[in-house]
Coordinates of C-alpha atoms in Angstrom, one line a residue:
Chain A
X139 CA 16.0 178.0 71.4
X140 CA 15.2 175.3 68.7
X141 CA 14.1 176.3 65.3
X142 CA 10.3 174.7 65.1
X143 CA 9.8 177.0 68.3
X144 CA 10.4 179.4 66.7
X145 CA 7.7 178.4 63.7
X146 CA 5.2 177.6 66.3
X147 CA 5.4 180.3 68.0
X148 CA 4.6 182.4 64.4
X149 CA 1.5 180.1 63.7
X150 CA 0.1 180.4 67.4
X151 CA 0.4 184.2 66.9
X152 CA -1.1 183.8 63.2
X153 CA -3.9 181.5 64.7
X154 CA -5.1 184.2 67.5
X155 CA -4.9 186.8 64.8
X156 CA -7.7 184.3 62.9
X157 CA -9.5 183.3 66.5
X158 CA -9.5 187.2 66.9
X159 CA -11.1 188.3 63.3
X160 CA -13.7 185.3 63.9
X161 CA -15.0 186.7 67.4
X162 CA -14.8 190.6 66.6
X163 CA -16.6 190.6 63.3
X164 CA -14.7 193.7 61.8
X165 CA -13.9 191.4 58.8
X166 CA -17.4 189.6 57.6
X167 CA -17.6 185.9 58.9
X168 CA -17.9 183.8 56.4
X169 CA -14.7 185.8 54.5
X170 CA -12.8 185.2 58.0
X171 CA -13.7 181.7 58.1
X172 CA -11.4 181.1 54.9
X173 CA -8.4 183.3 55.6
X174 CA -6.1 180.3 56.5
X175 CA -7.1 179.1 53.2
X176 CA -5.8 182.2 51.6
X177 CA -2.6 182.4 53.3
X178 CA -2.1 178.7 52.3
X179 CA -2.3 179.3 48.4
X180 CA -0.2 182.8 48.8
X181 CA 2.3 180.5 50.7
X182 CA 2.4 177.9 47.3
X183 CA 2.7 180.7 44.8
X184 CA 5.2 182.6 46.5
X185 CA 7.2 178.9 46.7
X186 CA 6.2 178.7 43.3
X187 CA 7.1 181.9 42.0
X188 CA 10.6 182.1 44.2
X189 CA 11.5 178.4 42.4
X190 CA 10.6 179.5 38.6
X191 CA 12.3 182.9 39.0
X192 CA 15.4 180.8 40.5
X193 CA 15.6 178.3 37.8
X194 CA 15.3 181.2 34.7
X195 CA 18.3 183.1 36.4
X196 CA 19.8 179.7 37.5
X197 CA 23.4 181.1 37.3
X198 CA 25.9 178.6 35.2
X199 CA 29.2 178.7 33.6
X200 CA 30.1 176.7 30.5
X201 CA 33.3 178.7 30.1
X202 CA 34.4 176.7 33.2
X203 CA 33.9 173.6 31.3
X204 CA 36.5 174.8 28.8
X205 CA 39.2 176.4 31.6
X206 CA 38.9 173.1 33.5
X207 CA 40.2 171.0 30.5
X208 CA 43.0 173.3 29.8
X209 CA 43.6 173.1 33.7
X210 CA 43.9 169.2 33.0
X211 CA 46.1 169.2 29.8
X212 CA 48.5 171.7 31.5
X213 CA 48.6 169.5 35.0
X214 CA 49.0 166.4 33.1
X215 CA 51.8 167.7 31.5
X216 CA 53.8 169.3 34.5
X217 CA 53.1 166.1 37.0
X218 CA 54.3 163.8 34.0
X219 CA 57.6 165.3 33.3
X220 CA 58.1 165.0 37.4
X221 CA 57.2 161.4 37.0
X222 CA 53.5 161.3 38.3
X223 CA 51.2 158.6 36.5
X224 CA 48.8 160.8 35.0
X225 CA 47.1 157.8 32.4
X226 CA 43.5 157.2 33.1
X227 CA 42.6 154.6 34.8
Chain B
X1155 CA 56.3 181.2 53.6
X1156 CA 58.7 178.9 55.4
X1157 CA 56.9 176.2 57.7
X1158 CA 58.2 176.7 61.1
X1159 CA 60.7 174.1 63.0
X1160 CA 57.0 173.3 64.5
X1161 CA 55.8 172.3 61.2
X1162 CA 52.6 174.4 62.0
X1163 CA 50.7 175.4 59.0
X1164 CA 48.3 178.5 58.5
X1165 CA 45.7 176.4 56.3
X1166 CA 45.0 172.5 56.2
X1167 CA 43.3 170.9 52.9
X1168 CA 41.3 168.2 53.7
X1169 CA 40.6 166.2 50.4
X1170 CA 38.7 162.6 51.5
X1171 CA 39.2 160.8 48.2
X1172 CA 37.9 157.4 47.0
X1173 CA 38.9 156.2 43.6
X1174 CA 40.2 159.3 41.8
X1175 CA 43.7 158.4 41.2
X1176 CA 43.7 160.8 38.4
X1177 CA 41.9 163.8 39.5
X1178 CA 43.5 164.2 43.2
X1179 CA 47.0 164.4 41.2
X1180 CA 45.3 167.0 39.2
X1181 CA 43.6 168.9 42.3
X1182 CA 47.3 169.0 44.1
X1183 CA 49.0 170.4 41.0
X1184 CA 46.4 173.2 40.7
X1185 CA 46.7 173.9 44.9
X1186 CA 50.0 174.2 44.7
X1187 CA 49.5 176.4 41.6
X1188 CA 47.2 178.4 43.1
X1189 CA 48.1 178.6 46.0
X1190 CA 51.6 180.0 45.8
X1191 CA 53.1 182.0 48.8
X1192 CA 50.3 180.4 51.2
X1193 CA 51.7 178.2 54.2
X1194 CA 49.5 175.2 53.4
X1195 CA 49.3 171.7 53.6
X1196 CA 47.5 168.8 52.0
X1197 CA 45.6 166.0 54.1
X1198 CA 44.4 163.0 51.6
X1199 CA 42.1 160.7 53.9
X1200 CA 41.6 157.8 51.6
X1201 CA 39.3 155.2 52.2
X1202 CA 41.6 152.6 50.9
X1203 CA 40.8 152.9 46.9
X1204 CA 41.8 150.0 45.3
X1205 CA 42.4 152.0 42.1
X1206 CA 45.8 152.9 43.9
X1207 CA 44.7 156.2 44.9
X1208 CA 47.5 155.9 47.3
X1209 CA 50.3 155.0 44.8
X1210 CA 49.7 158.2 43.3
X1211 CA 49.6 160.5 46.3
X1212 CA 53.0 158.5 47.4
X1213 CA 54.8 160.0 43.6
X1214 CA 53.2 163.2 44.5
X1215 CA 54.4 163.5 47.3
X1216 CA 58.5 163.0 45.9
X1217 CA 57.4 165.6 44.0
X1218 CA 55.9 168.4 46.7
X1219 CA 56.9 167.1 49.9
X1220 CA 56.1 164.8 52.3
X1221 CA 55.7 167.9 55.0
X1222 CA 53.2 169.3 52.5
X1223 CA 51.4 166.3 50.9
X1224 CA 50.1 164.3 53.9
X1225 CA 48.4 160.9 53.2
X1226 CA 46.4 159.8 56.0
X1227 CA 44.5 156.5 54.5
X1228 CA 41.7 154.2 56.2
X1229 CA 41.1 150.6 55.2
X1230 CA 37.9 151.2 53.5
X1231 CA 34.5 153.7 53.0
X1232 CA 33.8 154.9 56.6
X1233 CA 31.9 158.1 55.6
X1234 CA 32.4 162.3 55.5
X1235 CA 32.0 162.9 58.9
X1236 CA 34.4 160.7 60.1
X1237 CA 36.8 161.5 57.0
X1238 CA 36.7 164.9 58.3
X1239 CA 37.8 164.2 62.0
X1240 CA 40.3 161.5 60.9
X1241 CA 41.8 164.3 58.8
X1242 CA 41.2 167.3 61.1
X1243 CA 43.4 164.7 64.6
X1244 CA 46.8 165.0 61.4
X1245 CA 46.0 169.0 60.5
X1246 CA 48.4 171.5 62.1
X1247 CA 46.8 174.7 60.1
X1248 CA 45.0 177.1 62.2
X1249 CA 42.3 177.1 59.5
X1250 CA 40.6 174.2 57.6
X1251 CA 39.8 173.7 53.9
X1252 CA 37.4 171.0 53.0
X1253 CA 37.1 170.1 49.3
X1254 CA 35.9 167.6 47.2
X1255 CA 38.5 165.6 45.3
X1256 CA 36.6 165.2 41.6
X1257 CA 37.4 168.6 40.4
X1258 CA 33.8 170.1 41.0
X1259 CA 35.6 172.4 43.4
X1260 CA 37.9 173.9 41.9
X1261 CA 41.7 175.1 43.4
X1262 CA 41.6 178.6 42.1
X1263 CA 39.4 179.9 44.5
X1264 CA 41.2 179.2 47.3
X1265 CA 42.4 182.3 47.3
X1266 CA 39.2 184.2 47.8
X1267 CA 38.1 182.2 50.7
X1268 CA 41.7 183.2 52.2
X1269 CA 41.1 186.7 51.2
X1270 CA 37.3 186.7 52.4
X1271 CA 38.2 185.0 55.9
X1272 CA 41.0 187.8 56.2
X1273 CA 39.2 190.7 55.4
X1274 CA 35.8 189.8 57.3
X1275 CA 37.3 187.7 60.4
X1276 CA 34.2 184.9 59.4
X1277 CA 34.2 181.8 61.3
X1278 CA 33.3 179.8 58.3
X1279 CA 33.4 180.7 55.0
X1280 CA 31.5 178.6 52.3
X1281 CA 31.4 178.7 48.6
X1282 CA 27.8 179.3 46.7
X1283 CA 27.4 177.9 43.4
X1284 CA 23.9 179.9 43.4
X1285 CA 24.9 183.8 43.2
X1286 CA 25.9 185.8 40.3
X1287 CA 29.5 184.9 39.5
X1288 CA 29.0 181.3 40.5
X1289 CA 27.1 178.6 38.7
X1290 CA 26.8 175.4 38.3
X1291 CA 27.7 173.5 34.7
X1292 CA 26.7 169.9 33.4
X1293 CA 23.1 169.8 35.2
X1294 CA 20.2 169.3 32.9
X1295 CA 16.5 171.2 33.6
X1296 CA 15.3 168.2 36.1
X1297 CA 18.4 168.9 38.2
X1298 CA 18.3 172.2 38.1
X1299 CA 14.4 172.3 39.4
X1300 CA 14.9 169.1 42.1
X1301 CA 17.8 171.7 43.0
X1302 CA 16.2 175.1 42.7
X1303 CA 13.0 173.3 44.7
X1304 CA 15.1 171.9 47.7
X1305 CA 17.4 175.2 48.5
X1306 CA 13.3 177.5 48.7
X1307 CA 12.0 174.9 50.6
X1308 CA 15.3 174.7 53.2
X1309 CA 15.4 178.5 53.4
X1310 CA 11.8 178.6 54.2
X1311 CA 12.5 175.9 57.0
X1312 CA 15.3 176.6 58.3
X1313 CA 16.6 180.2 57.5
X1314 CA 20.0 178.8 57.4
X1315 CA 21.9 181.7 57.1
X1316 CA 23.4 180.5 53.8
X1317 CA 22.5 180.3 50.1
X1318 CA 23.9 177.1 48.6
X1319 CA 23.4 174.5 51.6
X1320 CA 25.0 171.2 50.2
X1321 CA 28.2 172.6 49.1
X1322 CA 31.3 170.8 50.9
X1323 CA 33.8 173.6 49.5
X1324 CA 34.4 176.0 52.9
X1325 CA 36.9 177.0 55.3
X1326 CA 36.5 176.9 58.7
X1327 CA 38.6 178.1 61.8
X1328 CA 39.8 174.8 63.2
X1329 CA 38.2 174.8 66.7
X1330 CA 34.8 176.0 65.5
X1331 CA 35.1 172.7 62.5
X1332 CA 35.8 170.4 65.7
X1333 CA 32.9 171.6 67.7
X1334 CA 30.3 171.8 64.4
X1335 CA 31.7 168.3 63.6
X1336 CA 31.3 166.5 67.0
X1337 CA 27.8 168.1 67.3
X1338 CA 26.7 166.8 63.8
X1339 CA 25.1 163.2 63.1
X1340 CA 23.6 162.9 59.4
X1341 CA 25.6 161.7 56.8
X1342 CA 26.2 162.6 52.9
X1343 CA 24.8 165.8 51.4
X1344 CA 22.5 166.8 55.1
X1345 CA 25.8 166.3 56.8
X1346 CA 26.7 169.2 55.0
X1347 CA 23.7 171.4 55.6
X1348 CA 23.8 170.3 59.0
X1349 CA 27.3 171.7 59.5
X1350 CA 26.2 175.4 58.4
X1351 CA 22.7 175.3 59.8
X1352 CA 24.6 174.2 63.4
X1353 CA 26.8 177.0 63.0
X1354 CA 24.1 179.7 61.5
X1355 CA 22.3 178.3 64.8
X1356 CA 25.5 178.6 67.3
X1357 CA 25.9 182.2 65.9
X1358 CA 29.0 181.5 63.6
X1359 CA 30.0 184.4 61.7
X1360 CA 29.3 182.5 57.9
X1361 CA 30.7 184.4 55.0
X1362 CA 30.2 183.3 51.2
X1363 CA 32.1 183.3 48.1
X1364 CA 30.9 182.7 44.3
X1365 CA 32.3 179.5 43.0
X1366 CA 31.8 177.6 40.1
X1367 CA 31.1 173.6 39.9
X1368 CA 31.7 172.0 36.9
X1369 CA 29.6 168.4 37.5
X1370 CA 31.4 166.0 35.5
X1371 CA 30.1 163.0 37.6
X1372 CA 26.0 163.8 37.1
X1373 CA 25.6 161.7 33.8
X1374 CA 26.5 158.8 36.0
X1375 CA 24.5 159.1 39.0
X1376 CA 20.6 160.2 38.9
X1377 CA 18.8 162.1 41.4
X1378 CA 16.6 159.5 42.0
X1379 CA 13.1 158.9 44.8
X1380 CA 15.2 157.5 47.5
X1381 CA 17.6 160.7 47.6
X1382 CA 14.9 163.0 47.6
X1383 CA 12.9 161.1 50.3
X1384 CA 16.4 161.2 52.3
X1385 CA 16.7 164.8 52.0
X1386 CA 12.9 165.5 53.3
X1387 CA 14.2 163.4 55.9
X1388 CA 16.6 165.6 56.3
X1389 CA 15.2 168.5 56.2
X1390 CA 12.5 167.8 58.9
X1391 CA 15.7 166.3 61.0
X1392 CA 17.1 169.8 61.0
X1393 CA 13.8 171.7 61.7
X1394 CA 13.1 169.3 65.1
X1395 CA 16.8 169.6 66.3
X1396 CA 18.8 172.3 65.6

Protein backbone atom coordinates (compact mmCIF):
# COMPACT_ATOMS: atom_id res chain seq x y z
CA UNK A 1 0.00 0.00 0.00
CA UNK A 2 1.37 3.40 -0.97
CA UNK A 3 2.41 5.88 1.66
CA UNK A 4 -0.22 8.92 1.08
CA UNK A 5 -2.82 6.13 1.72
CA UNK A 6 -1.77 5.65 4.40
CA UNK A 7 -1.89 9.74 5.46
CA UNK A 8 -5.32 9.85 4.04
CA UNK A 9 -6.63 7.35 5.65
CA UNK A 10 -5.26 9.21 9.22
CA UNK A 11 -6.98 12.56 8.07
CA UNK A 12 -10.39 10.77 7.03
CA UNK A 13 -10.34 9.21 10.55
CA UNK A 14 -9.22 12.69 12.07
CA UNK A 15 -12.04 14.43 9.96
CA UNK A 16 -15.04 11.99 11.30
CA UNK A 17 -13.55 12.48 14.78
CA UNK A 18 -14.30 16.48 13.94
CA UNK A 19 -17.77 15.74 11.83
CA UNK A 20 -18.53 13.65 15.05
CA UNK A 21 -17.71 16.44 17.92
CA UNK A 22 -19.76 18.96 15.59
CA UNK A 23 -23.07 16.76 15.53
CA UNK A 24 -22.94 15.32 19.21
CA UNK A 25 -22.35 18.57 21.03
CA UNK A 26 -20.42 16.97 24.00
CA UNK A 27 -17.63 19.51 23.21
CA UNK A 28 -19.41 23.22 22.83
CA UNK A 29 -19.89 24.27 19.05
CA UNK A 30 -18.30 27.08 18.41
CA UNK A 31 -14.89 25.47 20.42
CA UNK A 32 -15.48 22.33 17.88
CA UNK A 33 -15.73 24.45 14.99
CA UNK A 34 -11.93 25.43 15.48
CA UNK A 35 -10.31 22.26 16.45
CA UNK A 36 -8.62 21.69 13.06
CA UNK A 37 -7.28 25.08 13.61
CA UNK A 38 -5.68 23.90 16.80
CA UNK A 39 -4.22 20.70 15.57
CA UNK A 40 -2.77 22.84 12.73
CA UNK A 41 -0.60 25.29 15.02
CA UNK A 42 0.32 22.12 17.44
CA UNK A 43 1.37 20.47 14.13
CA UNK A 44 3.92 23.86 13.30
CA UNK A 45 5.25 24.06 16.83
CA UNK A 46 6.03 20.58 17.25
CA UNK A 47 7.88 20.97 13.57
CA UNK A 48 9.23 23.96 15.06
CA UNK A 49 10.29 22.72 18.26
CA UNK A 50 11.63 19.15 16.74
CA UNK A 51 13.95 21.48 14.21
CA UNK A 52 15.46 24.04 17.02
CA UNK A 53 16.09 21.21 19.48
CA UNK A 54 17.87 19.42 16.33
CA UNK A 55 20.01 22.18 15.33
CA UNK A 56 21.21 23.01 19.33
CA UNK A 57 22.32 19.31 19.64
CA UNK A 58 23.23 19.31 15.85
CA UNK A 59 26.00 16.61 16.44
CA UNK A 60 29.61 17.73 14.70
CA UNK A 61 33.10 16.80 14.89
CA UNK A 62 35.95 19.25 14.30
CA UNK A 63 38.48 16.69 15.69
CA UNK A 64 37.74 14.88 12.27
CA UNK A 65 38.90 17.90 10.57
CA UNK A 66 42.33 17.45 12.21
CA UNK A 67 42.48 13.34 11.84
CA UNK A 68 41.56 13.70 8.16
CA UNK A 69 44.67 16.00 7.42
CA UNK A 70 46.95 13.70 9.19
CA UNK A 71 45.07 10.89 7.14
CA UNK A 72 46.33 12.96 3.97
CA UNK A 73 49.98 13.76 4.96
CA UNK A 74 50.43 10.10 5.94
CA UNK A 75 48.73 8.80 2.42
CA UNK A 76 50.62 11.21 0.48
CA UNK A 77 53.62 10.05 1.85
CA UNK A 78 53.13 6.11 1.44
CA UNK A 79 51.53 6.42 -2.32
CA UNK A 80 54.57 8.78 -3.16
CA UNK A 81 57.39 6.55 -2.23
CA UNK A 82 55.33 3.69 -4.40
CA UNK A 83 55.31 6.19 -7.23
CA UNK A 84 51.71 7.56 -7.17
CA UNK A 85 51.32 11.44 -8.27
CA UNK A 86 50.05 12.69 -5.23
CA UNK A 87 50.64 16.84 -6.29
CA UNK A 88 47.46 18.79 -6.47
CA UNK A 89 46.10 19.45 -9.29
CA UNK B 1 42.01 -13.49 2.88
CA UNK B 2 43.10 -15.00 -0.46
CA UNK B 3 40.59 -14.26 -3.45
CA UNK B 4 39.49 -17.45 -4.81
CA UNK B 5 40.68 -18.91 -8.41
CA UNK B 6 36.98 -17.44 -9.07
CA UNK B 7 38.16 -14.01 -8.22
CA UNK B 8 34.89 -13.68 -6.08
CA UNK B 9 35.04 -11.08 -3.52
CA UNK B 10 33.09 -10.81 -0.18
CA UNK B 11 32.69 -6.77 -0.50
CA UNK B 12 32.67 -4.49 -3.65
CA UNK B 13 33.56 -0.59 -3.24
CA UNK B 14 31.81 1.32 -5.61
CA UNK B 15 33.57 4.85 -5.81
CA UNK B 16 31.94 6.93 -9.00
CA UNK B 17 34.57 9.71 -9.22
CA UNK B 18 34.68 12.82 -11.40
CA UNK B 19 37.66 15.04 -11.12
CA UNK B 20 39.33 13.98 -7.87
CA UNK B 21 42.60 12.77 -9.08
CA UNK B 22 43.99 13.47 -5.77
CA UNK B 23 41.54 12.41 -3.18
CA UNK B 24 40.49 8.86 -4.81
CA UNK B 25 44.41 8.04 -4.41
CA UNK B 26 43.92 9.12 -1.02
CA UNK B 27 40.43 7.16 -0.39
CA UNK B 28 42.24 3.81 -1.82
CA UNK B 29 45.35 4.16 0.45
CA UNK B 30 43.08 4.56 3.56
CA UNK B 31 40.68 1.31 2.23
CA UNK B 32 43.31 -0.65 1.90
CA UNK B 33 44.51 0.69 5.34
CA UNK B 34 41.54 0.12 6.91
CA UNK B 35 40.51 -2.48 5.62
CA UNK B 36 43.18 -4.98 6.18
CA UNK B 37 42.22 -8.80 6.28
CA UNK B 38 38.85 -8.01 4.36
CA UNK B 39 38.41 -9.81 0.84
CA UNK B 40 37.53 -6.56 -1.03
CA UNK B 41 37.70 -4.90 -4.09
CA UNK B 42 37.66 -1.44 -5.52
CA UNK B 43 35.35 -0.40 -8.56
CA UNK B 44 36.30 3.31 -9.79
CA UNK B 45 33.40 4.23 -12.44
CA UNK B 46 34.79 7.42 -13.85
CA UNK B 47 32.87 9.60 -15.93
CA UNK B 48 35.80 10.30 -18.01
CA UNK B 49 37.63 13.29 -15.84
CA UNK B 50 39.79 15.10 -17.82
CA UNK B 51 41.94 15.91 -14.80
CA UNK B 52 43.41 12.33 -15.51
CA UNK B 53 41.44 10.73 -12.84
CA UNK B 54 42.23 7.74 -14.73
CA UNK B 55 46.05 8.09 -14.97
CA UNK B 56 46.10 7.99 -11.37
CA UNK B 57 43.87 5.01 -10.63
CA UNK B 58 46.14 3.13 -13.59
CA UNK B 59 49.66 3.96 -10.91
CA UNK B 60 47.43 2.69 -8.21
CA UNK B 61 46.64 0.05 -9.39
CA UNK B 62 50.77 -1.19 -10.05
CA UNK B 63 50.72 -0.53 -6.68
CA UNK B 64 47.51 -2.69 -5.16
CA UNK B 65 46.57 -4.81 -7.88
CA UNK B 66 44.73 -4.84 -10.86
CA UNK B 67 42.43 -7.80 -9.31
CA UNK B 68 41.73 -5.35 -6.50
CA UNK B 69 41.68 -1.88 -7.98
CA UNK B 70 39.19 -2.13 -10.77
CA UNK B 71 38.71 0.87 -13.19
CA UNK B 72 35.62 0.81 -14.98
CA UNK B 73 35.45 4.39 -16.87
CA UNK B 74 32.52 6.03 -18.98
CA UNK B 75 33.13 8.73 -21.56
CA UNK B 76 31.59 11.46 -19.72
CA UNK B 77 28.91 12.60 -16.64
CA UNK B 78 25.93 10.09 -17.07
CA UNK B 79 24.73 10.33 -13.44
CA UNK B 80 24.60 8.16 -9.86
CA UNK B 81 22.15 5.84 -10.76
CA UNK B 82 23.60 4.70 -13.70
CA UNK B 83 27.28 4.97 -12.08
CA UNK B 84 25.95 2.58 -9.64
CA UNK B 85 24.64 -0.19 -12.09
CA UNK B 86 27.63 0.27 -14.47
CA UNK B 87 29.73 -0.50 -11.40
CA UNK B 88 27.44 -3.11 -9.68
CA UNK B 89 27.39 -5.42 -13.92
CA UNK B 90 31.92 -5.47 -12.91
CA UNK B 91 31.35 -6.30 -8.83
CA UNK B 92 31.93 -9.89 -7.89
CA UNK B 93 31.48 -9.16 -3.88
CA UNK B 94 28.40 -10.65 -2.34
CA UNK B 95 27.98 -7.22 -0.59
CA UNK B 96 28.18 -3.64 -1.98
CA UNK B 97 29.82 -0.47 -0.61
CA UNK B 98 28.87 2.77 -2.09
CA UNK B 99 30.93 5.82 -1.15
CA UNK B 100 31.64 9.07 -2.14
CA UNK B 101 35.14 9.73 -3.54
CA UNK B 102 35.92 13.47 -1.93
CA UNK B 103 36.78 12.23 1.48
CA UNK B 104 33.43 13.28 3.19
CA UNK B 105 33.06 9.57 3.79
CA UNK B 106 35.59 8.42 5.33
CA UNK B 107 37.52 4.69 4.93
CA UNK B 108 37.75 3.96 8.63
CA UNK B 109 34.37 2.99 9.10
CA UNK B 110 34.21 0.47 6.90
CA UNK B 111 34.71 -1.71 9.38
CA UNK B 112 31.67 -0.99 11.39
CA UNK B 113 29.37 -1.35 8.58
CA UNK B 114 31.10 -4.88 8.05
CA UNK B 115 30.78 -5.56 11.65
CA UNK B 116 27.08 -4.15 11.88
CA UNK B 117 25.90 -6.19 8.69
CA UNK B 118 27.48 -9.37 10.46
CA UNK B 119 26.21 -9.10 13.74
CA UNK B 120 22.49 -7.92 12.69
CA UNK B 121 22.11 -9.88 9.22
CA UNK B 122 20.64 -6.13 7.80
CA UNK B 123 19.89 -5.89 4.30
CA UNK B 124 21.25 -2.42 4.08
CA UNK B 125 23.24 -0.76 6.29
CA UNK B 126 23.62 3.16 6.01
CA UNK B 127 25.79 5.58 7.71
CA UNK B 128 24.06 8.64 9.88
CA UNK B 129 25.93 11.78 10.19
CA UNK B 130 22.85 12.90 12.59
CA UNK B 131 23.33 10.58 15.91
CA UNK B 132 25.55 11.02 18.72
CA UNK B 133 28.99 9.79 17.65
CA UNK B 134 28.46 11.09 14.15
CA UNK B 135 28.41 14.65 12.96
CA UNK B 136 28.82 16.68 10.37
CA UNK B 137 32.04 19.38 10.14
CA UNK B 138 32.43 22.52 7.82
CA UNK B 139 28.60 23.46 7.64
CA UNK B 140 27.81 26.95 8.76
CA UNK B 141 24.17 27.80 10.90
CA UNK B 142 22.10 28.23 7.34
CA UNK B 143 23.23 24.68 6.41
CA UNK B 144 22.73 23.31 9.34
CA UNK B 145 18.82 24.64 9.62
CA UNK B 146 18.06 24.04 5.53
CA UNK B 147 19.42 20.56 6.87
CA UNK B 148 17.86 20.12 10.19
CA UNK B 149 14.46 21.54 8.40
CA UNK B 150 14.45 18.99 5.46
CA UNK B 151 15.33 15.58 7.48
CA UNK B 152 11.71 16.70 10.22
CA UNK B 153 9.88 17.44 7.41
CA UNK B 154 10.91 13.88 5.36
CA UNK B 155 10.37 11.88 8.59
CA UNK B 156 6.98 13.46 9.05
CA UNK B 157 6.23 12.55 5.29
CA UNK B 158 7.56 9.65 4.82
CA UNK B 159 8.60 7.78 8.00
CA UNK B 160 11.51 6.44 6.12
CA UNK B 161 12.82 4.20 8.45
CA UNK B 162 16.07 6.01 8.61
CA UNK B 163 17.73 9.07 10.27
CA UNK B 164 20.06 10.76 7.88
CA UNK B 165 18.25 10.31 4.35
CA UNK B 166 20.77 11.86 1.73
CA UNK B 167 23.82 10.00 2.85
CA UNK B 168 25.36 7.87 -0.10
CA UNK B 169 27.78 6.01 2.43
CA UNK B 170 25.90 2.23 2.90
CA UNK B 171 26.27 -1.21 2.25
CA UNK B 172 23.92 -3.21 0.74
CA UNK B 173 23.50 -7.05 -0.05
CA UNK B 174 24.07 -7.09 -3.82
CA UNK B 175 20.68 -8.47 -5.07
CA UNK B 176 18.55 -6.30 -2.80
CA UNK B 177 21.05 -2.88 -4.37
CA UNK B 178 19.98 -4.35 -7.94
CA UNK B 179 16.37 -4.58 -7.21
CA UNK B 180 16.25 -0.90 -5.10
CA UNK B 181 18.28 0.40 -8.10
CA UNK B 182 16.22 -0.73 -11.06
CA UNK B 183 13.01 0.32 -9.12
CA UNK B 184 14.48 3.92 -8.50
CA UNK B 185 14.13 7.05 -10.99
CA UNK B 186 15.25 10.47 -9.28
CA UNK B 187 18.53 11.60 -9.61
CA UNK B 188 21.22 13.41 -7.21
CA UNK B 189 20.61 13.66 -3.48
CA UNK B 190 16.51 12.15 -3.77
CA UNK B 191 18.08 9.35 -5.60
CA UNK B 192 19.48 8.65 -2.43
CA UNK B 193 16.49 8.94 -0.16
CA UNK B 194 14.59 7.18 -2.75
CA UNK B 195 16.88 4.11 -2.34
CA UNK B 196 16.24 3.77 1.58
CA UNK B 197 12.61 4.98 1.50
CA UNK B 198 12.10 1.97 -1.37
CA UNK B 199 13.68 -0.38 0.76
CA UNK B 200 12.10 0.92 4.35
CA UNK B 201 8.91 0.45 1.95
CA UNK B 202 9.81 -3.21 0.49
CA UNK B 203 10.54 -4.17 4.23
CA UNK B 204 14.45 -4.13 4.02
CA UNK B 205 16.00 -4.87 7.20
CA UNK B 206 18.03 -1.08 7.33
CA UNK B 207 20.60 -0.84 10.09
CA UNK B 208 22.67 2.39 10.87
CA UNK B 209 26.00 3.36 11.90
CA UNK B 210 27.49 6.83 13.24
CA UNK B 211 29.75 8.41 10.80
CA UNK B 212 31.40 11.44 10.51
CA UNK B 213 31.47 13.89 7.26
CA UNK B 214 34.00 16.25 7.12
CA UNK B 215 32.47 18.82 4.04
CA UNK B 216 35.41 20.17 2.46
CA UNK B 217 33.46 20.97 -0.73
CA UNK B 218 30.51 23.30 0.95
CA UNK B 219 32.40 26.74 0.71
CA UNK B 220 32.21 26.10 -3.00
CA UNK B 221 28.78 25.18 -3.76
CA UNK B 222 25.63 27.04 -1.92
CA UNK B 223 22.43 25.58 -1.08
CA UNK B 224 20.68 27.65 -3.13
CA UNK B 225 16.36 28.15 -4.18
CA UNK B 226 16.53 25.77 -7.09
CA UNK B 227 17.91 22.80 -4.76
CA UNK B 228 15.49 23.34 -2.24
CA UNK B 229 12.55 23.59 -4.75
CA UNK B 230 14.06 20.17 -6.20
CA UNK B 231 14.07 18.54 -2.97
CA UNK B 232 10.14 19.58 -2.21
CA UNK B 233 9.90 18.01 -5.47
CA UNK B 234 11.27 15.37 -4.16
CA UNK B 235 9.83 14.91 -1.34
CA UNK B 236 6.12 15.03 -2.61
CA UNK B 237 7.58 12.47 -5.45
CA UNK B 238 8.25 10.05 -2.74
CA UNK B 239 4.97 10.65 -0.71
CA UNK B 240 2.69 9.89 -4.17
CA UNK B 241 4.80 6.73 -5.18
CA UNK B 242 6.42 4.81 -2.88
Amino acid sequence: MKHIFKIVAILVAISAIWVALLETSTVPRSCAWLLPIYLVVALGCYGLFMVGFGLMFFPTCPQEAVLLQQDIVEAKEFLGKKGVDVGSE
Amino acid sequence: MEATAGGKREYSIIVPTYNERLNIALIVYLIFKHLPDVNFEIIIVDDGSPDGTQDIVKQLQQVYGEDRVLLRARPRKLGLGTAYLHGLKHASGEFVVIMDADLSHHPKYLPSFIRKQKETGADVVTGTRYVKNGGVHGWNLMRKLTSRGANVLAQTLLQPGASDLTGSFRLYKRDVLEDLISSCVSKGYVFQMEMIVRATRKGCHIEEVPITFVDRVFGTSKLGGSEIVGYLKGLVYLLLTT
